[in-house]
PDB file of C-alpha atoms in Angstrom:
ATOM      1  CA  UNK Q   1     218.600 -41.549  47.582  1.00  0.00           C
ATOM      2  CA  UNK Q   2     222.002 -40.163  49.374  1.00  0.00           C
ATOM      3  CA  UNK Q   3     223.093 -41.187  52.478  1.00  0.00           C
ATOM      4  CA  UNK Q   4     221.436 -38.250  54.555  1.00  0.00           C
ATOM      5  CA  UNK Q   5     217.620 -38.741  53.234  1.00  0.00           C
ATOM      6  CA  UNK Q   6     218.166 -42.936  53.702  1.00  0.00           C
ATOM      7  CA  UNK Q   7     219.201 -41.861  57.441  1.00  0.00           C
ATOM      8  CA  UNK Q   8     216.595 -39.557  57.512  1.00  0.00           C
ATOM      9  CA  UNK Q   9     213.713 -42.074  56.477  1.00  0.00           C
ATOM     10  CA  UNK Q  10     215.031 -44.684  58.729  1.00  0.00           C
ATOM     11  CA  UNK Q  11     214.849 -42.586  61.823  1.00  0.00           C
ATOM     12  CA  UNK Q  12     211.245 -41.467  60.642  1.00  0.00           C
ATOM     13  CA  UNK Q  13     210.614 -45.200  60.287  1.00  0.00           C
ATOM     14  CA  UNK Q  14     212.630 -46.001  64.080  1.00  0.00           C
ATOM     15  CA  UNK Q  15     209.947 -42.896  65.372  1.00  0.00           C
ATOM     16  CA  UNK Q  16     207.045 -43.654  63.857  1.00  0.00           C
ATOM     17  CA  UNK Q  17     207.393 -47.835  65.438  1.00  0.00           C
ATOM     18  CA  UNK Q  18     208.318 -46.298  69.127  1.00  0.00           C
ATOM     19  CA  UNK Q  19     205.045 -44.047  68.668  1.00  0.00           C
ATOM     20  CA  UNK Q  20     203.029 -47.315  67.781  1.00  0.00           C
ATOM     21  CA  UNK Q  21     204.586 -49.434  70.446  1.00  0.00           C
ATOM     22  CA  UNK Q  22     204.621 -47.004  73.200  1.00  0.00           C
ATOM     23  CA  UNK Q  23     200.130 -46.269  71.662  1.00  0.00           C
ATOM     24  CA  UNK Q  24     199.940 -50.426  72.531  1.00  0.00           C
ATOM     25  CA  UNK Q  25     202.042 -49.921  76.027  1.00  0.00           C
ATOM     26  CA  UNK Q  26     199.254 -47.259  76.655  1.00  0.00           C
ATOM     27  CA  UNK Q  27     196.028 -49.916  75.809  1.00  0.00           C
ATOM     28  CA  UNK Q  28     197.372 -51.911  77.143  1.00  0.00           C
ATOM     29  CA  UNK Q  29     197.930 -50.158  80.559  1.00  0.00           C
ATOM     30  CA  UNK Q  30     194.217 -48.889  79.986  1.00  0.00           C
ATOM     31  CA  UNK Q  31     193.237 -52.312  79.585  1.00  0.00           C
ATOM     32  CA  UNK Q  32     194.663 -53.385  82.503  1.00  0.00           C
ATOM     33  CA  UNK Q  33     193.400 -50.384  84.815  1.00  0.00           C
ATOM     34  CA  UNK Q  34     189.874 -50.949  83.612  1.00  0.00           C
ATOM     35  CA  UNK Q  35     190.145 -54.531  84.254  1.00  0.00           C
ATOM     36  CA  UNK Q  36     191.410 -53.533  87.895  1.00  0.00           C
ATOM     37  CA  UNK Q  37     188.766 -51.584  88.393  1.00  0.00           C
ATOM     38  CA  UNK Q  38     186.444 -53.607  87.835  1.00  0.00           C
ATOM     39  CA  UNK Q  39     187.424 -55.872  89.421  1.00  0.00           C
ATOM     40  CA  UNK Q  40     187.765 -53.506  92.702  1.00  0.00           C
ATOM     41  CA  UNK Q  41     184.718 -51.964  92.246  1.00  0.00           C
ATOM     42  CA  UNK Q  42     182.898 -55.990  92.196  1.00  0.00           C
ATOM     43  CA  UNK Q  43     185.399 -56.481  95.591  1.00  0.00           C
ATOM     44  CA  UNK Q  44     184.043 -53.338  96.622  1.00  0.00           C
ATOM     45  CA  UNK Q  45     180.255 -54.345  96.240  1.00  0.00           C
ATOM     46  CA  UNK Q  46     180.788 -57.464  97.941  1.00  0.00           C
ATOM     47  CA  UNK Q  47     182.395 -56.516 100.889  1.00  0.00           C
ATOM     48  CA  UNK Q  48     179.441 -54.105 101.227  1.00  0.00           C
ATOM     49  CA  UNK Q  49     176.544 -56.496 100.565  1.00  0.00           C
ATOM     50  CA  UNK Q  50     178.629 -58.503 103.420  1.00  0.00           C
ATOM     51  CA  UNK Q  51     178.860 -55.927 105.704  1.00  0.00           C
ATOM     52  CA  UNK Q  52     175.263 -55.011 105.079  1.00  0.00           C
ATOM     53  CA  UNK Q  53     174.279 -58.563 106.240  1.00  0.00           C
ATOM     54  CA  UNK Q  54     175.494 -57.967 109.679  1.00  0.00           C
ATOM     55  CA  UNK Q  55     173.658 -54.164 109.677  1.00  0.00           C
ATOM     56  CA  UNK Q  56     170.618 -52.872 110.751  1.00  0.00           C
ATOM     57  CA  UNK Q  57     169.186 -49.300 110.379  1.00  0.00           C
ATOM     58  CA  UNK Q  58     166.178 -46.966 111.240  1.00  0.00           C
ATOM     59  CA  UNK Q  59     164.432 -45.268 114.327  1.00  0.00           C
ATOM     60  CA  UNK Q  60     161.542 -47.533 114.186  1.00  0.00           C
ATOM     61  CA  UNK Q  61     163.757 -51.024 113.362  1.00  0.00           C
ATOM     62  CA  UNK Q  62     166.199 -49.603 116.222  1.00  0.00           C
ATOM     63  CA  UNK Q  63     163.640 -49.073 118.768  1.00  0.00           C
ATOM     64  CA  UNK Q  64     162.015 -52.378 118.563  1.00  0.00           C
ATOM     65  CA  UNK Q  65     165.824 -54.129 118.264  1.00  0.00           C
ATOM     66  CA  UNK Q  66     166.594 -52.791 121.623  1.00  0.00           C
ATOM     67  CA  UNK Q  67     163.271 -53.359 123.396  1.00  0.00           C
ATOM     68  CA  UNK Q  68     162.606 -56.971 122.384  1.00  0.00           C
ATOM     69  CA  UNK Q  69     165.861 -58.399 120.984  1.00  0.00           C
ATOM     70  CA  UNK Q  70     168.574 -56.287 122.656  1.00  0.00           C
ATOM     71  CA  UNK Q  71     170.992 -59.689 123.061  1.00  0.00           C
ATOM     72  CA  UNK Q  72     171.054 -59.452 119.355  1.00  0.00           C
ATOM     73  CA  UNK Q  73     172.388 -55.604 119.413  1.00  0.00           C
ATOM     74  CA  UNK Q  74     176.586 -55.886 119.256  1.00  0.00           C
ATOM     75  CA  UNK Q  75     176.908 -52.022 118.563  1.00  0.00           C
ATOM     76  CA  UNK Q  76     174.985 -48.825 117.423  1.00  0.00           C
ATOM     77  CA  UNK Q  77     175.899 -46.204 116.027  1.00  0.00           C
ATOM     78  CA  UNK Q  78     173.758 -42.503 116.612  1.00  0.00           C
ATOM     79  CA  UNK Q  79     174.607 -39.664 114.157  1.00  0.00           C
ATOM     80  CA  UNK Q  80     175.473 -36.398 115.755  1.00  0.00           C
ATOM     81  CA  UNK Q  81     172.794 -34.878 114.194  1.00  0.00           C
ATOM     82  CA  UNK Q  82     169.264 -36.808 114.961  1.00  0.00           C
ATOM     83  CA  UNK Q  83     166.778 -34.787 116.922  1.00  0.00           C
ATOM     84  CA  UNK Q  84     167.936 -35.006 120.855  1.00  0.00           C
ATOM     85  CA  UNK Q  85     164.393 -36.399 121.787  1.00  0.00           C
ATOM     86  CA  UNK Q  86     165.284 -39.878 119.882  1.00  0.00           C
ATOM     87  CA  UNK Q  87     169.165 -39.960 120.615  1.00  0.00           C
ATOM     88  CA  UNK Q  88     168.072 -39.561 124.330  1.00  0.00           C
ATOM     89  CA  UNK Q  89     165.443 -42.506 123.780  1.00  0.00           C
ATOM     90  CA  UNK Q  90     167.568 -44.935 122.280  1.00  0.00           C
ATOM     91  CA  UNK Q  91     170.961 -44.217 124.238  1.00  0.00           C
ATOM     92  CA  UNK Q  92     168.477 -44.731 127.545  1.00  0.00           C
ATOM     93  CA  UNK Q  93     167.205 -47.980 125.872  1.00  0.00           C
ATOM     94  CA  UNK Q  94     171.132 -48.896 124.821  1.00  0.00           C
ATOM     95  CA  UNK Q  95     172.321 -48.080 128.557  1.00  0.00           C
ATOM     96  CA  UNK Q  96     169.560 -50.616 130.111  1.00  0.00           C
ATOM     97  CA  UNK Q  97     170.824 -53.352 127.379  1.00  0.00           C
ATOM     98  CA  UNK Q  98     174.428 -52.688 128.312  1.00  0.00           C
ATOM     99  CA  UNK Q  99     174.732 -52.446 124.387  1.00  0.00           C
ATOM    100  CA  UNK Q 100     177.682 -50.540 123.119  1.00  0.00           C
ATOM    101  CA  UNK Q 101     176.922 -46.978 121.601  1.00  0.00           C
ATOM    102  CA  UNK Q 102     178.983 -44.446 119.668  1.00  0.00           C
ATOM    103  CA  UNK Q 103     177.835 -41.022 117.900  1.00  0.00           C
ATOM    104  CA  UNK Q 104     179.480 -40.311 114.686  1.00  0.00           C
ATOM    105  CA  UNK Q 105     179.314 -37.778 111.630  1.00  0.00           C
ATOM    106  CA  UNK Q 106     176.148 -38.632 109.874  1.00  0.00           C
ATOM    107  CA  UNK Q 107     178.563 -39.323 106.882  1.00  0.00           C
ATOM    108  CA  UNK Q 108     180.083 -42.267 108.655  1.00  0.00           C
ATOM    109  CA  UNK Q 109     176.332 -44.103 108.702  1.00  0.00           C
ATOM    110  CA  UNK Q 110     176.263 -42.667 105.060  1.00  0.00           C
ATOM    111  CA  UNK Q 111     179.371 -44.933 104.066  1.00  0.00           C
ATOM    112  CA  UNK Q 112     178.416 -47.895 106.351  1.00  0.00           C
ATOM    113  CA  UNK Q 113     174.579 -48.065 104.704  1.00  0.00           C
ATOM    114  CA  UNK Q 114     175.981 -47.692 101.183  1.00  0.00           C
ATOM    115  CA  UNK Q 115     173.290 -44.816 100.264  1.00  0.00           C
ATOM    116  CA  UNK Q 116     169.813 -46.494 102.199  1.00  0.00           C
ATOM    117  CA  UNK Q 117     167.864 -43.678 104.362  1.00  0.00           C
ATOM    118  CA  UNK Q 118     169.302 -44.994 108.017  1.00  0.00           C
ATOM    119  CA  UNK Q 119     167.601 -41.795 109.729  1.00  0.00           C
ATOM    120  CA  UNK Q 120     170.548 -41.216 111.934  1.00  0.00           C
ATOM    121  CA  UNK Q 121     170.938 -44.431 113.190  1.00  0.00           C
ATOM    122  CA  UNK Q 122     172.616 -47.884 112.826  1.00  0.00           C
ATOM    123  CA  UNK Q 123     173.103 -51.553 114.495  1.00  0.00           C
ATOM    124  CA  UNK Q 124     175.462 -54.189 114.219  1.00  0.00           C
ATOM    125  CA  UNK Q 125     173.303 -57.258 114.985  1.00  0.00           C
ATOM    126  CA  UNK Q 126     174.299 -60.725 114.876  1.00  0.00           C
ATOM    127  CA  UNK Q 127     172.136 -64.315 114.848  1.00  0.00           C
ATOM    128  CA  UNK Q 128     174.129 -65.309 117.873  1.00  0.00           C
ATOM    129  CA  UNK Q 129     172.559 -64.935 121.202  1.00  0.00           C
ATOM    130  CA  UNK Q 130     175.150 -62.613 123.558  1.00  0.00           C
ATOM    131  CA  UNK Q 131     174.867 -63.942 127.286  1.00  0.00           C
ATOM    132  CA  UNK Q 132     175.839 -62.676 130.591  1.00  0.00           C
ATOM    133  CA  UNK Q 133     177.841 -63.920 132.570  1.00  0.00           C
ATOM    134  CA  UNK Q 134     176.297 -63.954 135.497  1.00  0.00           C
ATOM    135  CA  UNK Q 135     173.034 -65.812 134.387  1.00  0.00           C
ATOM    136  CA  UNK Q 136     175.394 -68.424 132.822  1.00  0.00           C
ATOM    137  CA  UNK Q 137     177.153 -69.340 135.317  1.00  0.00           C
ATOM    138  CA  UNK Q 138     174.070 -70.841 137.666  1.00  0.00           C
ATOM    139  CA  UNK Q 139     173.965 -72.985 134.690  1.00  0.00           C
ATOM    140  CA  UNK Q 140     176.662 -75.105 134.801  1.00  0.00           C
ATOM    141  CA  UNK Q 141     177.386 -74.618 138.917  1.00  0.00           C
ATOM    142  CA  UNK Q 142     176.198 -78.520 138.925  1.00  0.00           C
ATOM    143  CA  UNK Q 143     178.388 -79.891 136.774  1.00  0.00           C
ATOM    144  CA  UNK Q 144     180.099 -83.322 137.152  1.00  0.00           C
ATOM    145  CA  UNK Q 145     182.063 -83.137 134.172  1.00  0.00           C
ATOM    146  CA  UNK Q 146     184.942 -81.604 133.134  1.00  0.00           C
ATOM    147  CA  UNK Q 147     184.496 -77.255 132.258  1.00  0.00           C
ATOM    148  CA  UNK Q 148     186.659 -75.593 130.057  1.00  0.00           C
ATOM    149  CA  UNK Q 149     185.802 -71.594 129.222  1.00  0.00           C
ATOM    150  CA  UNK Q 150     187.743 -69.715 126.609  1.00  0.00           C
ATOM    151  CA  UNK Q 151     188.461 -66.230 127.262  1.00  0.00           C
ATOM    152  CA  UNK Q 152     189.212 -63.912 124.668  1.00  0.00           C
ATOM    153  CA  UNK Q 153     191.698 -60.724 125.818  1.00  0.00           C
ATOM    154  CA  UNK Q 154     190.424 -58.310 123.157  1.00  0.00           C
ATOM    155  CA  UNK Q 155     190.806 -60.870 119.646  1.00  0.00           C
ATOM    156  CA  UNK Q 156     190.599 -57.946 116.690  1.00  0.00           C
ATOM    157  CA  UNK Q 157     190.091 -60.482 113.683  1.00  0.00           C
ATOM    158  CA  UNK Q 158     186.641 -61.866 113.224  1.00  0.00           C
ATOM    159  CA  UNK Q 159     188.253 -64.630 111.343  1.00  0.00           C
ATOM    160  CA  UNK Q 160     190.329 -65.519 114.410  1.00  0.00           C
ATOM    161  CA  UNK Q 161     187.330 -65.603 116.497  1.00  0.00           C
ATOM    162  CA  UNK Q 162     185.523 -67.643 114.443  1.00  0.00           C
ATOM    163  CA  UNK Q 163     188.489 -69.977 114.473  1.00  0.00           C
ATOM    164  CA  UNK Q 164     188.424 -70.072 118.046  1.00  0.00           C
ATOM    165  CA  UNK Q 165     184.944 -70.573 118.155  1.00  0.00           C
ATOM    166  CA  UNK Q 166     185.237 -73.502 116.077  1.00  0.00           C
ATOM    167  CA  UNK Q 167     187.932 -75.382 117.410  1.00  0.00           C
ATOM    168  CA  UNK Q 168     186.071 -74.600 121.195  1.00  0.00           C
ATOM    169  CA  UNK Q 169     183.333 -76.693 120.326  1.00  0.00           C
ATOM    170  CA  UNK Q 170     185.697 -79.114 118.534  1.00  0.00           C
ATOM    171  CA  UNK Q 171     187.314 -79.516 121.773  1.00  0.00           C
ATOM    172  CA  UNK Q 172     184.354 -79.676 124.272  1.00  0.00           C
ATOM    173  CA  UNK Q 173     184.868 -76.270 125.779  1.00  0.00           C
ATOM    174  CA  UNK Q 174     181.342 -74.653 127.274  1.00  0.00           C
ATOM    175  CA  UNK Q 175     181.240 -71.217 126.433  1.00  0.00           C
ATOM    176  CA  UNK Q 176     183.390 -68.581 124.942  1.00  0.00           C
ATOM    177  CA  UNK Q 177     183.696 -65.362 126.679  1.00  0.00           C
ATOM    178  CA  UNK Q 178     184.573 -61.784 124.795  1.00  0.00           C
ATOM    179  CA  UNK Q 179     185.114 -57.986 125.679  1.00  0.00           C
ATOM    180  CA  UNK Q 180     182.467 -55.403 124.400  1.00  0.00           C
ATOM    181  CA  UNK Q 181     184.537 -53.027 123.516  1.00  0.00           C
ATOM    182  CA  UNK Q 182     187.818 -53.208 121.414  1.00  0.00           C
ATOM    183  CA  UNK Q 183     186.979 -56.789 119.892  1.00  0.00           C
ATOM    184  CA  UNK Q 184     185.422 -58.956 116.997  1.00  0.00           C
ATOM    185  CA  UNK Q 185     181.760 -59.099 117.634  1.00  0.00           C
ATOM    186  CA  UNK Q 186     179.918 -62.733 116.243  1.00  0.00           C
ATOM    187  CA  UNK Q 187     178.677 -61.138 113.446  1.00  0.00           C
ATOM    188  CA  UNK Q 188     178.146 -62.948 110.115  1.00  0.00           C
ATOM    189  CA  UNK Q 189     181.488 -63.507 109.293  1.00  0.00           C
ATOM    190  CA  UNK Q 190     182.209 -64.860 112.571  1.00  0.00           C
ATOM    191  CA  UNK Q 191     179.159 -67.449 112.036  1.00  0.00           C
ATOM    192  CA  UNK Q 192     180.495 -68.421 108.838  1.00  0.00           C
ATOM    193  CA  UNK Q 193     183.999 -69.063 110.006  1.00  0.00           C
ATOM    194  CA  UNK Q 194     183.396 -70.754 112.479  1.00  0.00           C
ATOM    195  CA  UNK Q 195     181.158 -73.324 110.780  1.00  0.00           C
ATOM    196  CA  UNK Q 196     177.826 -72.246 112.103  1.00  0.00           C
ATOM    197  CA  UNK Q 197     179.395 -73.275 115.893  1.00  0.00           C
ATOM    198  CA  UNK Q 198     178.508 -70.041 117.476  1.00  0.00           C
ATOM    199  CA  UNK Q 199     175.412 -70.668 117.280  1.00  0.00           C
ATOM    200  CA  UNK Q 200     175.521 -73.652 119.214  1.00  0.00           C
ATOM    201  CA  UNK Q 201     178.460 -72.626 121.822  1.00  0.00           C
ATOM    202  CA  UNK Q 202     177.182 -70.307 124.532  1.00  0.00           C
ATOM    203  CA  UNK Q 203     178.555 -66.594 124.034  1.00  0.00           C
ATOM    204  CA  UNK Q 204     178.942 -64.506 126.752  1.00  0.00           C
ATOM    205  CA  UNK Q 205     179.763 -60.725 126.260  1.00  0.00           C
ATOM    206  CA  UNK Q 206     181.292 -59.027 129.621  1.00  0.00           C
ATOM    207  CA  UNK Q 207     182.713 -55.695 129.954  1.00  0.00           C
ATOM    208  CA  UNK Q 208     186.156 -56.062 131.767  1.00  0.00           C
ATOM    209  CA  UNK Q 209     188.472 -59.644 130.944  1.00  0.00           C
ATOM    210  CA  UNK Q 210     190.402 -58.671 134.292  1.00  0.00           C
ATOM    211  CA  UNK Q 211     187.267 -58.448 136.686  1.00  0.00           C
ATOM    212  CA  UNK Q 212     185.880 -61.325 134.516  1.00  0.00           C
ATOM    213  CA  UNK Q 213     188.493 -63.778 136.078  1.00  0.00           C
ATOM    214  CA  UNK Q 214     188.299 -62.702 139.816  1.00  0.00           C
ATOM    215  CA  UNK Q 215     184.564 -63.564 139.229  1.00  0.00           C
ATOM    216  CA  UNK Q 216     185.549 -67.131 137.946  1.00  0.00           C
ATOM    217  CA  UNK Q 217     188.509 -67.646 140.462  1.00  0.00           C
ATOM    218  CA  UNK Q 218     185.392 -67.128 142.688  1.00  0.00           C
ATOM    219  CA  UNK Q 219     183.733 -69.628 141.218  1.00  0.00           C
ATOM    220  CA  UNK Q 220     186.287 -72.137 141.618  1.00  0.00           C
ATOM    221  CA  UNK Q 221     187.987 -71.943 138.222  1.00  0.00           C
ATOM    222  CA  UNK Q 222     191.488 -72.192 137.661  1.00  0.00           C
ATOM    223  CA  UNK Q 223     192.921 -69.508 135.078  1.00  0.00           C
ATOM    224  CA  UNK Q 224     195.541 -70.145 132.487  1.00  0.00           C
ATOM    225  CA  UNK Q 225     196.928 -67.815 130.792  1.00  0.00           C
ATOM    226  CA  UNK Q 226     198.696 -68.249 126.949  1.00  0.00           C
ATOM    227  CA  UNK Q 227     202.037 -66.007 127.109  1.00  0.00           C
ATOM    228  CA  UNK Q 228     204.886 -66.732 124.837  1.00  0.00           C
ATOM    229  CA  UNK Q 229     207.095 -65.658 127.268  1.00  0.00           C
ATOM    230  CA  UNK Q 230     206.181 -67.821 129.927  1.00  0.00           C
ATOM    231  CA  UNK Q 231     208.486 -70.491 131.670  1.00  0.00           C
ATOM    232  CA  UNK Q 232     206.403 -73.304 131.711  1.00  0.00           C
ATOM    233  CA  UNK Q 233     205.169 -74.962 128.687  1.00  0.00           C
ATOM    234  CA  UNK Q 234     201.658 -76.341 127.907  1.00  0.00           C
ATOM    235  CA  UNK Q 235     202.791 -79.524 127.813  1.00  0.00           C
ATOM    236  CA  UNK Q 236     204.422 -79.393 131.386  1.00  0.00           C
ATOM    237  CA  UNK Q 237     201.306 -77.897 133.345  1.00  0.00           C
ATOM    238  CA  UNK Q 238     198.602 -80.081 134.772  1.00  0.00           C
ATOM    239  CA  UNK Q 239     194.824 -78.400 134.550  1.00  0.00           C
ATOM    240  CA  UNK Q 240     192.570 -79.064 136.947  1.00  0.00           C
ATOM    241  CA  UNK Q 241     188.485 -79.763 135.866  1.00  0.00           C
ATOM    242  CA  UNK Q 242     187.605 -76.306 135.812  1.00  0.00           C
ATOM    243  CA  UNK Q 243     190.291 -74.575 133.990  1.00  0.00           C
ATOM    244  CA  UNK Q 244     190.053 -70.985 131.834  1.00  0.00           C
ATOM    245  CA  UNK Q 245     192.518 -70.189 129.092  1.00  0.00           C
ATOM    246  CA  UNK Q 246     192.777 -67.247 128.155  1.00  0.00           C
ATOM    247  CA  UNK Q 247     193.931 -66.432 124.506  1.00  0.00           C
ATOM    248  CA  UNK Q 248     195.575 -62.498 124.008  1.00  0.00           C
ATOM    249  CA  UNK Q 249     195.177 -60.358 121.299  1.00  0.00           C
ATOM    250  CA  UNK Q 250     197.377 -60.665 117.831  1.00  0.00           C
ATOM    251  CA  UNK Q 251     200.811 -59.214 118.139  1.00  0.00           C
ATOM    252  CA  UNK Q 252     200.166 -57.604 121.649  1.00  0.00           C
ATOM    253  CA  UNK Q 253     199.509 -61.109 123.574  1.00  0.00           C
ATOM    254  CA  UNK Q 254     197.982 -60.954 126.679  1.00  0.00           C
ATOM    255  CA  UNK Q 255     197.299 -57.361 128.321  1.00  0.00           C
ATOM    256  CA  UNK Q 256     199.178 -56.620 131.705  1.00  0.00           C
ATOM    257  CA  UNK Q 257     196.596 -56.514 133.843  1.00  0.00           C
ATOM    258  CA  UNK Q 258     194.958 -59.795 132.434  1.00  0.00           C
ATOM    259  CA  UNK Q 259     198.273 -61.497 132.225  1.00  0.00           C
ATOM    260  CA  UNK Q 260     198.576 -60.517 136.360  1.00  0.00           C
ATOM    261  CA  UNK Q 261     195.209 -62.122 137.307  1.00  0.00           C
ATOM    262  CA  UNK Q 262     195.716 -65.638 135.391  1.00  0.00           C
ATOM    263  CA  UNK Q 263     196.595 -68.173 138.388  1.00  0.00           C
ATOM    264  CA  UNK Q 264     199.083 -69.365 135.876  1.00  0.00           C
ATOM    265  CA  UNK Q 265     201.064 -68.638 132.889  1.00  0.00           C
ATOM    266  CA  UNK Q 266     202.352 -71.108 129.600  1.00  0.00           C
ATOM    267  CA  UNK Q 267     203.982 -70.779 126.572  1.00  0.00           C
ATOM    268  CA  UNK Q 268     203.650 -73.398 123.629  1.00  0.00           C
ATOM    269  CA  UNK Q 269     207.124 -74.462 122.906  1.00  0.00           C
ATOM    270  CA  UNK Q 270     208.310 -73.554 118.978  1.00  0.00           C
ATOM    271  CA  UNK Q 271     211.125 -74.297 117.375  1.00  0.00           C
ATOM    272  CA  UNK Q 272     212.819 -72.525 114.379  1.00  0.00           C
ATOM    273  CA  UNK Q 273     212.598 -68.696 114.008  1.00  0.00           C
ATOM    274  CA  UNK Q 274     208.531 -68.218 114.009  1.00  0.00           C
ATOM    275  CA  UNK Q 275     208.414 -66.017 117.537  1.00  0.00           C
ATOM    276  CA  UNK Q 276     205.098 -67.061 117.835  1.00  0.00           C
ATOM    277  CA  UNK Q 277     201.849 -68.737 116.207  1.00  0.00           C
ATOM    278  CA  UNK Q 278     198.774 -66.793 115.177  1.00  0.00           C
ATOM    279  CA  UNK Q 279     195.896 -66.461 117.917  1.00  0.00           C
ATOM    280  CA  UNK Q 280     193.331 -68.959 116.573  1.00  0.00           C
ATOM    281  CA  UNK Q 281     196.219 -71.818 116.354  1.00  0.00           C
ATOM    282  CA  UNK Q 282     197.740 -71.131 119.907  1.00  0.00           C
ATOM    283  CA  UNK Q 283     194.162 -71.316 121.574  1.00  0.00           C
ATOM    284  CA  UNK Q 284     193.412 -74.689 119.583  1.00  0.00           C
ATOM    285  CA  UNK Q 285     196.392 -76.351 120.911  1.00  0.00           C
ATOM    286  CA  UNK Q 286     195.561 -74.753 124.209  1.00  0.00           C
ATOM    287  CA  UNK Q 287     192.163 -76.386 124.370  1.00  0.00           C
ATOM    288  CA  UNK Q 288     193.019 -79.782 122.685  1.00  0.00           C
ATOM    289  CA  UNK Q 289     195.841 -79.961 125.350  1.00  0.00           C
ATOM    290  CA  UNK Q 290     193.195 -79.895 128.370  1.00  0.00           C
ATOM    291  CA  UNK Q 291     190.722 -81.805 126.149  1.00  0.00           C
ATOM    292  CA  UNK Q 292     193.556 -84.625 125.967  1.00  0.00           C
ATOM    293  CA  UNK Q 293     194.441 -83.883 129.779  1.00  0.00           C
ATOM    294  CA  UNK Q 294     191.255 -84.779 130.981  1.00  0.00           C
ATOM    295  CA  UNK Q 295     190.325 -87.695 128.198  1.00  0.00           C
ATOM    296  CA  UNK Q 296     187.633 -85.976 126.414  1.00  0.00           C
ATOM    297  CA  UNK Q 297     186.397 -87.707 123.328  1.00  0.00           C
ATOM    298  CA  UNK Q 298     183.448 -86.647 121.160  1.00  0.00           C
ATOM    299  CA  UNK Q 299     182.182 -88.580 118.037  1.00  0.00           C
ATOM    300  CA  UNK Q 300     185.244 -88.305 116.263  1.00  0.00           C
ATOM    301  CA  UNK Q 301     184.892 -87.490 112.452  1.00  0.00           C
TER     302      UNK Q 301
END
């Protein structure tokens, strides 16, 4: 063989083993994008068998939801196309409940219901009972001991809430109180996370955090406010028996107008370069702090 066909053969050979190695690159990158997508597409299912849990849909289901069990109604959602006759029925029935409505694209209910015939309509429900405020409050107006309330400022995560519903009870606090609108409803998540407590802890849906503490100022409660950028420090403040703290929302902290009514303001003092701890942690050691304040002690674990 001369020199040319030898070099000839062995860059056939040199070919022919890149064409093989880049066919296994290929499987293998097959491999791996069908094992992705399977595994996406099981991710996928769950997350909508989850979100299913916390959904309700139907005219009929609907109707009777709102007229018997409305404090189980977080949110509906009314397509854009149902016939005006119903839409006007259950948006009447939604206004007397003070439940939150929105209407959407009927494709929106398509992709929340996962393909199921929701005839133009759909509910977030929960297991947790959602109180007012202003039958709770007769409720504990004779109380000798200690009250603490925790009042969410618009808390996005339903894992944070149901942190902060957790470590409320933990702590002895007597109700937790949450916005309507632009906040993580005590759906099922929120149940699970927070160890089945809010279903034992009073909930109490209002519409406005802002006008929510003038009404407990009124009632003789004394509102503290979580900022990071406060002077004083949790440790330095002293909390009378009826104390709120209010938690703000992740990143943004507490809004303006809340921050303005609180009758005072505390930071929890970090070291290092963390600028500031996530919303379920800062609330704990807000509550444990009064909880230690005033000598509360539970069972113990």
């Amino acid at each position: 063989m001369s020199a040319k066909q030898h070099r000839n053969t062995k860059s056939f050979k040199n070919s022919k083993d890149r064409d093989m190695r880049h066919r296994d690159i290929n499987k293998d990158k097959d491999k791996s994008k069908e094992k992705n997508k399977e595994q996406n597409k099981e991710q996928n299912k769950e997350q909508g068998e989850q979100q299913l849990d916390d959904l309700m849909w139907g005219r009929q289901p609907i109707l009777d939801l709102l007229r018997y069990s409305p404090q189980k109604c977080l949110k509906l959602w009314i397509s854009e196309r149902v016939h005006p006759s119903f839409s006007g029925e259950v948006t009447t029935l939604a206004r007397s409940a003070k439940v939150t409505f929105q209407k959407v694209a009927p494709m929106v209910l398509d992709t929340m219901c996962i393909g199921e015939n929701h005839q133009g309509v759909v509910a977030k429900i929960t297991a947790v009972d959602q109180l007012e405020l202003d039958d709770f409050l007769p409720t504990i107006a004779s109380n000798k001991t200690p009250v603490l309330l925790v009042v969410l400022d618009h808390i996005l995560d339903p894992h944070n809430l149901g942190a902060i519903i957790r470590s409320a009870e933990a702590a002895g606090a007597t109700a937790v109180i949450y916005p309507k609108r632009r906040s993580a409803l005590p759906g099922g998540t929120v149940v699970k996370v927070s160890a089945g407590a809010a279903l034992r802890l009073p909930m109490i849906s209002v519409t406005n955090i802002a006008q929510t503490i003038v009404q407990l100022q009124g009632e003789g409660f004394w509102v503290v406010g979580l900022d990071h950028n406060a002077k004083q420090t949790l440790w330095e403040a002293n909390y009378p028996d009826k104390a709120v703290f209010v938690v703000g929302a992740e990143g943004e902290g507490l809004s303006r107008l809340v921050a303005e009514r609180c009758d005072m303001l505390v930071r929890i003092p970090i070291t290092g370069k963390t600028g500031s701890l996530n919303a379920s942690v800062a609330a704990a050691l807000g509550m444990f702090e009064w909880a230690r304040g005033k000598g509360v002690d539970g069972h113990g674990e």
